[in-house]
Amino acid sequence: MTRDRKPAGAAGGGADGQGTPVGRRVVLGMLATGAAGVATAPFLQRAFDSALGAAAQKDPTGLSGLLPGGGGFRYYSVTGSVPEKDAHSYRLTVDGLVRHRTSYRLADLRGLPQTRLVRDVQCVTGWRVPGTPFEGVRLSALLDAAGVRPEARAVRFTCFDGAYSESLTLEQARRDDVLVALRMQDKPLAHAHGGPVRLYVAPMYFYKSAKWLSGITVTGDVEPGYWEDRGYDVDAWVGRSNGRDDAPTT
Ligand SMILES: Nc1nc2c(c(=O)[nH]1)N[C@H]1C(S)=C(S)[C@@H](COP(=O)(O)O)O[C@H]1N2
Ligand SMILES: [Mo]
């Protein structure tokens, strides 16, 4: 398979309904819709979302209110289940080409200066959510604290779901609209949205905003991430990549 062949409906498996991520299949299973298949039309998508909304009210797993239906966001995970991390168990490691390997607890991150940004969110499958507040620590601050070595060119992100990864060039990573986010929609980041900590890359398609962030590794070269290995653009500027012409988010 070649790099530039885009698998239909991958990064998000959204309204087109193909390449459905495991998360959605799991949610479908949870709703006992069995082999009902996958929504393939906008009206089916809406019915699907309102069914999820109704189910979320009764969901005993703790995902209540975090599933689709909340402001237009959709739940994505490339893995079937993701462990929960809290203030006690969460760690974020910064390593690789740095002078000081660092491990942060949630309280450490909360103690650093916080930046709040309000921008639209755009998924590469087409859905957009207007004016969403994200708040957290600038990635550049964590990189500066770690002391990036001169030979470094890129940053790789890993996640405690055990599967997802992302990357940015060092120049992109140092932008002041790239956050290690602790809050979204003015609430602590919920598990379904990648809490307690996710990446937020404001100017790029939402697949760059890795959920359940656990590792930041400074590297010599960009290593394509999960979706990028499956055909999506590494430089994922909204409106200027992936063959799309969406209005920029920044
Ligand atoms: N760890 C992880 N991060 C991820 C994903 C994922 O499947 N796993 N999906 C990406 C995609 S394609 C999108 S659109 C957003 C969805 O974020 P949300 O579930 O908060 O709407 O997360 C991105 N980050
Ligand atoms: Mo997405």
mmCIF file of C-alpha atoms and ligand atoms in Angstrom:
data_model
loop_
_atom_site.group_PDB
_atom_site.id
_atom_site.type_symbol
_atom_site.label_atom_id
_atom_site.label_comp_id
_atom_site.label_asym_id
_atom_site.label_seq_id
_atom_site.Cartn_x
_atom_site.Cartn_y
_atom_site.Cartn_z
ATOM 1 C CA MET A 1 0.000 0.000 0.000
ATOM 2 C CA THR A 2 1.332 3.399 -0.860
ATOM 3 C CA ARG A 3 1.571 6.295 1.523
ATOM 4 C CA ASP A 4 -0.701 8.612 -0.393
ATOM 5 C CA ARG A 5 -3.624 6.228 -0.744
ATOM 6 C CA LYS A 6 -6.205 7.437 1.730
ATOM 7 C CA PRO A 7 -8.292 4.720 3.309
ATOM 8 C CA ALA A 8 -11.893 5.839 3.055
ATOM 9 C CA GLY A 9 -13.227 7.279 6.247
ATOM 10 C CA ALA A 10 -10.201 6.599 8.371
ATOM 11 C CA ALA A 11 -9.233 9.411 10.726
ATOM 12 C CA GLY A 12 -12.454 9.491 12.609
ATOM 13 C CA GLY A 13 -14.592 7.062 10.661
ATOM 14 C CA GLY A 14 -17.165 9.782 10.690
ATOM 15 C CA ALA A 15 -20.277 10.392 8.674
ATOM 16 C CA ASP A 16 -19.038 8.412 5.728
ATOM 17 C CA GLY A 17 -19.159 5.377 7.956
ATOM 18 C CA GLN A 18 -16.303 3.431 6.426
ATOM 19 C CA GLY A 19 -13.139 2.414 8.183
ATOM 20 C CA THR A 20 -15.112 2.655 11.364
ATOM 21 C CA PRO A 21 -12.825 2.985 14.361
ATOM 22 C CA VAL A 22 -13.005 0.303 17.003
ATOM 23 C CA GLY A 23 -14.431 2.818 19.452
ATOM 24 C CA ARG A 24 -17.515 3.285 17.397
ATOM 25 C CA ARG A 25 -17.942 -0.451 16.913
ATOM 26 C CA VAL A 26 -17.662 -0.886 20.645
ATOM 27 C CA VAL A 27 -20.219 1.809 21.263
ATOM 28 C CA LEU A 28 -22.510 0.165 18.749
ATOM 29 C CA GLY A 29 -22.080 -3.109 20.585
ATOM 30 C CA MET A 30 -22.742 -1.407 23.874
ATOM 31 C CA LEU A 31 -26.018 -0.159 22.496
ATOM 32 C CA ALA A 32 -26.887 -3.698 21.455
ATOM 33 C CA THR A 33 -27.597 -2.620 17.923
ATOM 34 C CA GLY A 34 -25.870 -5.782 16.882
ATOM 35 C CA ALA A 35 -25.210 -6.065 13.182
ATOM 36 C CA ALA A 36 -27.182 -2.932 12.387
ATOM 37 C CA GLY A 37 -24.152 -1.779 10.512
ATOM 38 C CA VAL A 38 -22.794 1.651 10.213
ATOM 39 C CA ALA A 39 -24.454 4.945 9.484
ATOM 40 C CA THR A 40 -23.880 5.882 5.876
ATOM 41 C CA ALA A 41 -26.023 8.974 5.473
ATOM 42 C CA PRO A 42 -26.350 12.213 7.426
ATOM 43 C CA PHE A 43 -29.837 11.396 8.658
ATOM 44 C CA LEU A 44 -28.615 8.039 9.921
ATOM 45 C CA GLN A 45 -25.732 9.797 11.616
ATOM 46 C CA ARG A 46 -28.139 12.077 13.441
ATOM 47 C CA ALA A 47 -30.296 9.159 14.502
ATOM 48 C CA PHE A 48 -27.184 7.395 15.671
ATOM 49 C CA ASP A 49 -26.062 10.387 17.702
ATOM 50 C CA SER A 50 -29.419 10.892 19.343
ATOM 51 C CA ALA A 51 -29.536 7.182 20.193
ATOM 52 C CA LEU A 52 -26.149 7.589 21.823
ATOM 53 C CA GLY A 53 -27.365 10.659 23.643
ATOM 54 C CA ALA A 54 -30.299 8.721 25.036
ATOM 55 C CA ALA A 55 -28.114 5.770 25.963
ATOM 56 C CA ALA A 56 -25.571 8.028 27.621
ATOM 57 C CA GLN A 57 -28.174 9.019 30.174
ATOM 58 C CA LYS A 58 -28.332 5.443 31.437
ATOM 59 C CA ASP A 59 -24.794 4.358 30.768
ATOM 60 C CA PRO A 60 -23.332 2.872 33.959
ATOM 61 C CA THR A 61 -19.738 2.900 32.708
ATOM 62 C CA GLY A 62 -19.031 6.478 33.626
ATOM 63 C CA LEU A 63 -19.101 7.737 30.084
ATOM 64 C CA SER A 64 -22.423 9.483 30.633
ATOM 65 C CA GLY A 65 -22.627 12.776 28.878
ATOM 66 C CA LEU A 66 -19.276 12.247 27.257
ATOM 67 C CA LEU A 67 -20.508 10.460 24.184
ATOM 68 C CA PRO A 68 -21.542 12.128 20.930
ATOM 69 C CA GLY A 69 -24.370 14.564 21.260
ATOM 70 C CA GLY A 70 -22.337 16.931 23.422
ATOM 71 C CA GLY A 71 -21.731 19.939 21.230
ATOM 72 C CA GLY A 72 -21.093 17.940 18.083
ATOM 73 C CA PHE A 73 -17.993 16.104 19.238
ATOM 74 C CA ARG A 74 -17.689 12.459 18.379
ATOM 75 C CA TYR A 75 -16.009 9.824 20.445
ATOM 76 C CA TYR A 76 -12.975 8.314 18.773
ATOM 77 C CA SER A 77 -10.588 5.665 19.857
ATOM 78 C CA VAL A 78 -8.576 3.343 17.689
ATOM 79 C CA THR A 79 -8.593 0.877 20.560
ATOM 80 C CA GLY A 80 -11.554 -0.896 22.080
ATOM 81 C CA SER A 81 -10.973 0.312 25.607
ATOM 82 C CA VAL A 82 -8.708 2.816 27.272
ATOM 83 C CA PRO A 83 -7.645 2.656 30.908
ATOM 84 C CA GLU A 84 -8.754 5.515 33.133
ATOM 85 C CA LYS A 85 -6.058 7.672 34.642
ATOM 86 C CA ASP A 86 -6.572 10.154 37.448
ATOM 87 C CA ALA A 87 -4.535 12.648 39.451
ATOM 88 C CA HIS A 88 -2.963 9.736 41.305
ATOM 89 C CA SER A 89 -2.036 7.470 38.412
ATOM 90 C CA TYR A 90 -1.422 9.906 35.552
ATOM 91 C CA ARG A 91 2.121 10.624 34.354
ATOM 92 C CA LEU A 92 3.426 12.557 31.366
ATOM 93 C CA THR A 93 6.995 11.778 30.373
ATOM 94 C CA VAL A 94 9.180 14.131 28.339
ATOM 95 C CA ASP A 95 12.269 12.371 26.969
ATOM 96 C CA GLY A 96 14.370 11.757 23.861
ATOM 97 C CA LEU A 97 16.787 14.434 22.665
ATOM 98 C CA VAL A 98 16.545 16.531 25.833
ATOM 99 C CA ARG A 99 18.946 17.485 28.582
ATOM 100 C CA HIS A 100 16.510 16.720 31.397
ATOM 101 C CA ARG A 101 14.137 13.808 31.075
ATOM 102 C CA THR A 102 11.031 14.865 32.992
ATOM 103 C CA SER A 103 7.941 13.200 34.399
ATOM 104 C CA TYR A 104 4.931 15.309 35.298
ATOM 105 C CA ARG A 105 1.992 14.488 37.507
ATOM 106 C CA LEU A 106 -1.339 16.146 36.859
ATOM 107 C CA ALA A 107 -0.747 18.493 39.799
ATOM 108 C CA ASP A 108 2.612 19.520 38.324
ATOM 109 C CA LEU A 109 0.949 20.419 35.030
ATOM 110 C CA ARG A 110 -1.834 22.284 36.823
ATOM 111 C CA GLY A 111 0.803 24.293 38.654
ATOM 112 C CA LEU A 112 2.329 25.669 35.448
ATOM 113 C CA PRO A 113 1.041 28.787 33.636
ATOM 114 C CA GLN A 114 -2.164 27.984 31.734
ATOM 115 C CA THR A 115 -3.192 29.271 28.307
ATOM 116 C CA ARG A 116 -6.818 29.319 27.151
ATOM 117 C CA LEU A 117 -7.641 29.289 23.435
ATOM 118 C CA VAL A 118 -11.056 29.376 21.770
ATOM 119 C CA ARG A 119 -11.041 28.100 18.180
ATOM 120 C CA ASP A 120 -13.150 25.952 15.886
ATOM 121 C CA VAL A 121 -12.376 22.246 15.805
ATOM 122 C CA GLN A 122 -12.272 20.535 12.401
ATOM 123 C CA CYS A 123 -12.147 16.787 11.820
ATOM 124 C CA VAL A 124 -10.761 15.631 8.507
ATOM 125 C CA THR A 125 -13.965 13.651 7.849
ATOM 126 C CA GLY A 126 -15.884 16.912 7.674
ATOM 127 C CA TRP A 127 -17.500 17.729 10.978
ATOM 128 C CA ARG A 128 -16.678 21.027 12.635
ATOM 129 C CA VAL A 129 -17.432 22.346 16.102
ATOM 130 C CA PRO A 130 -17.391 26.126 16.505
ATOM 131 C CA GLY A 131 -15.586 28.082 19.212
ATOM 132 C CA THR A 132 -14.365 25.436 21.629
ATOM 133 C CA PRO A 133 -12.273 26.480 24.639
ATOM 134 C CA PHE A 134 -9.138 24.460 25.351
ATOM 135 C CA GLU A 135 -6.864 25.264 28.258
ATOM 136 C CA GLY A 136 -3.520 23.940 29.360
ATOM 137 C CA VAL A 137 0.237 24.299 29.302
ATOM 138 C CA ARG A 138 2.003 25.450 26.165
ATOM 139 C CA LEU A 139 3.945 22.548 24.700
ATOM 140 C CA SER A 140 6.826 24.986 24.137
ATOM 141 C CA ALA A 141 7.071 25.531 27.895
ATOM 142 C CA LEU A 142 7.526 21.800 28.501
ATOM 143 C CA LEU A 143 10.105 21.594 25.713
ATOM 144 C CA ASP A 144 12.014 24.544 27.145
ATOM 145 C CA ALA A 145 11.944 23.014 30.614
ATOM 146 C CA ALA A 146 13.372 19.767 29.245
ATOM 147 C CA GLY A 147 16.118 21.518 27.287
ATOM 148 C CA VAL A 148 15.881 20.448 23.647
ATOM 149 C CA ARG A 149 19.200 19.342 22.183
ATOM 150 C CA PRO A 150 20.462 21.150 19.058
ATOM 151 C CA GLU A 151 20.185 18.101 16.806
ATOM 152 C CA ALA A 152 16.454 17.712 17.521
ATOM 153 C CA ARG A 153 13.997 18.409 14.704
ATOM 154 C CA ALA A 154 10.681 16.906 15.758
ATOM 155 C CA VAL A 155 8.443 15.724 18.569
ATOM 156 C CA ARG A 156 6.592 12.441 18.848
ATOM 157 C CA PHE A 157 3.538 11.924 21.049
ATOM 158 C CA THR A 158 2.390 8.641 22.541
ATOM 159 C CA CYS A 159 -0.791 7.748 24.341
ATOM 160 C CA PHE A 160 -1.823 5.498 27.197
ATOM 161 C CA ASP A 161 -4.357 3.760 24.979
ATOM 162 C CA GLY A 162 -1.256 1.901 23.837
ATOM 163 C CA ALA A 163 -1.802 2.444 20.117
ATOM 164 C CA TYR A 164 -2.179 6.030 18.974
ATOM 165 C CA SER A 165 0.715 8.294 18.130
ATOM 166 C CA GLU A 166 1.256 11.676 16.571
ATOM 167 C CA SER A 167 4.125 13.969 15.670
ATOM 168 C CA LEU A 168 5.003 17.555 14.876
ATOM 169 C CA THR A 169 8.097 19.289 13.633
ATOM 170 C CA LEU A 170 9.862 21.181 16.377
ATOM 171 C CA GLU A 171 8.863 24.444 14.737
ATOM 172 C CA GLN A 172 5.184 23.429 14.759
ATOM 173 C CA ALA A 173 5.473 22.151 18.323
ATOM 174 C CA ARG A 174 6.797 25.504 19.505
ATOM 175 C CA ARG A 175 3.796 27.463 18.205
ATOM 176 C CA ASP A 176 1.891 29.239 20.921
ATOM 177 C CA ASP A 177 -1.411 27.650 19.813
ATOM 178 C CA VAL A 178 -0.217 24.129 20.588
ATOM 179 C CA LEU A 179 -1.184 23.044 24.092
ATOM 180 C CA VAL A 180 -0.892 20.124 26.427
ATOM 181 C CA ALA A 181 -4.529 20.543 27.350
ATOM 182 C CA LEU A 182 -6.007 19.854 30.778
ATOM 183 C CA ARG A 183 -9.399 21.430 30.103
ATOM 184 C CA MET A 184 -11.841 21.447 27.199
ATOM 185 C CA GLN A 185 -15.160 23.312 27.020
ATOM 186 C CA ASP A 186 -14.166 24.935 30.341
ATOM 187 C CA LYS A 187 -14.262 21.617 32.189
ATOM 188 C CA PRO A 188 -11.543 19.176 33.157
ATOM 189 C CA LEU A 189 -10.841 16.984 30.136
ATOM 190 C CA ALA A 190 -13.204 14.035 30.309
ATOM 191 C CA HIS A 191 -11.957 10.521 29.668
ATOM 192 C CA ALA A 192 -13.887 10.263 26.396
ATOM 193 C CA HIS A 193 -12.183 13.412 25.122
ATOM 194 C CA GLY A 194 -8.753 12.060 26.003
ATOM 195 C CA GLY A 195 -8.529 13.139 29.634
ATOM 196 C CA PRO A 196 -6.944 13.826 31.889
ATOM 197 C CA VAL A 197 -4.497 15.262 29.343
ATOM 198 C CA ARG A 198 -4.600 15.523 25.552
ATOM 199 C CA LEU A 199 -2.638 17.384 22.961
ATOM 200 C CA TYR A 200 -4.374 20.327 21.278
ATOM 201 C CA VAL A 201 -2.978 21.502 17.941
ATOM 202 C CA ALA A 202 -5.279 24.419 17.104
ATOM 203 C CA PRO A 203 -4.357 25.022 13.441
ATOM 204 C CA MET A 204 -4.461 21.380 12.349
ATOM 205 C CA TYR A 205 -7.069 18.696 11.735
ATOM 206 C CA PHE A 206 -8.239 17.208 14.997
ATOM 207 C CA TYR A 207 -6.430 13.887 14.480
ATOM 208 C CA LYS A 208 -3.246 15.745 15.430
ATOM 209 C CA SER A 209 -4.733 16.393 18.886
ATOM 210 C CA ALA A 210 -3.734 13.085 20.450
ATOM 211 C CA LYS A 211 -5.992 11.978 23.288
ATOM 212 C CA TRP A 212 -4.766 10.265 26.492
ATOM 213 C CA LEU A 213 -1.334 11.812 26.109
ATOM 214 C CA SER A 214 1.368 10.007 28.071
ATOM 215 C CA GLY A 215 4.643 10.642 26.273
ATOM 216 C CA ILE A 216 6.447 13.491 24.534
ATOM 217 C CA THR A 217 9.657 12.339 22.869
ATOM 218 C CA VAL A 218 11.972 14.802 21.165
ATOM 219 C CA THR A 219 13.366 13.158 18.017
ATOM 220 C CA GLY A 220 15.709 13.781 15.101
ATOM 221 C CA ASP A 221 13.035 13.400 12.426
ATOM 222 C CA VAL A 222 9.266 13.392 12.140
ATOM 223 C CA GLU A 223 7.877 9.907 12.613
ATOM 224 C CA PRO A 224 4.449 9.624 11.000
ATOM 225 C CA GLY A 225 1.655 8.940 13.462
ATOM 226 C CA TYR A 226 -1.144 6.385 13.557
ATOM 227 C CA TRP A 227 -3.372 7.919 10.879
ATOM 228 C CA GLU A 228 -0.435 9.177 8.887
ATOM 229 C CA ASP A 229 0.772 5.592 8.488
ATOM 230 C CA ARG A 230 -2.684 5.030 7.028
ATOM 231 C CA GLY A 231 -2.490 7.776 4.426
ATOM 232 C CA TYR A 232 -3.267 11.105 6.096
ATOM 233 C CA ASP A 233 -1.019 14.131 5.808
ATOM 234 C CA VAL A 234 1.677 14.704 8.419
ATOM 235 C CA ASP A 235 1.446 18.468 7.967
ATOM 236 C CA ALA A 236 -2.248 18.612 8.675
ATOM 237 C CA TRP A 237 -3.062 22.322 8.405
ATOM 238 C CA VAL A 238 -6.808 22.847 8.301
ATOM 239 C CA GLY A 239 -7.798 23.837 4.769
ATOM 240 C CA ARG A 240 -4.348 23.266 3.309
ATOM 241 C CA SER A 241 -3.896 19.492 3.517
ATOM 242 C CA ASN A 242 -5.603 16.165 2.938
ATOM 243 C CA GLY A 243 -7.097 17.540 -0.274
ATOM 244 C CA ARG A 244 -9.622 19.620 1.683
ATOM 245 C CA ASP A 245 -10.526 23.305 1.558
ATOM 246 C CA ASP A 246 -12.091 23.875 4.989
ATOM 247 C CA ALA A 247 -11.885 27.359 6.471
ATOM 248 C CA PRO A 248 -8.791 27.585 8.676
ATOM 249 C CA THR A 249 -9.338 27.196 12.420
ATOM 250 C CA THR A 250 -6.807 29.878 13.329
HETATM 251 N N1 LIG B 1 -5.396 8.522 21.391
HETATM 252 C C1 LIG B 1 -6.226 8.923 20.391
HETATM 253 N N2 LIG B 1 -6.253 10.229 20.065
HETATM 254 C C2 LIG B 1 -7.072 10.663 19.064
HETATM 255 C C3 LIG B 1 -7.867 9.755 18.329
HETATM 256 C C4 LIG B 1 -7.813 8.376 18.703
HETATM 257 O O1 LIG B 1 -8.497 7.512 18.114
HETATM 258 N N3 LIG B 1 -6.992 8.001 19.741
HETATM 259 N N4 LIG B 1 -8.662 10.197 17.297
HETATM 260 C C5 LIG B 1 -8.334 11.516 16.695
HETATM 261 C C6 LIG B 1 -9.398 12.021 15.851
HETATM 262 S S1 LIG B 1 -9.501 11.395 14.270
HETATM 263 C C7 LIG B 1 -10.250 12.998 16.282
HETATM 264 S S2 LIG B 1 -11.402 13.702 15.231
HETATM 265 C C8 LIG B 1 -10.214 13.480 17.679
HETATM 266 C C9 LIG B 1 -11.576 13.253 18.336
HETATM 267 O O2 LIG B 1 -11.597 13.825 19.619
HETATM 268 P P1 LIG B 1 -12.931 13.718 20.493
HETATM 269 O O3 LIG B 1 -13.181 12.236 20.757
HETATM 270 O O4 LIG B 1 -12.666 14.520 21.721
HETATM 271 O O5 LIG B 1 -14.071 14.305 19.659
HETATM 272 O O6 LIG B 1 -9.219 12.846 18.470
HETATM 273 C C10 LIG B 1 -8.027 12.539 17.794
HETATM 274 N N5 LIG B 1 -7.097 12.004 18.766
HETATM 275 MO MO MO B 2 -10.941 12.922 13.187
#
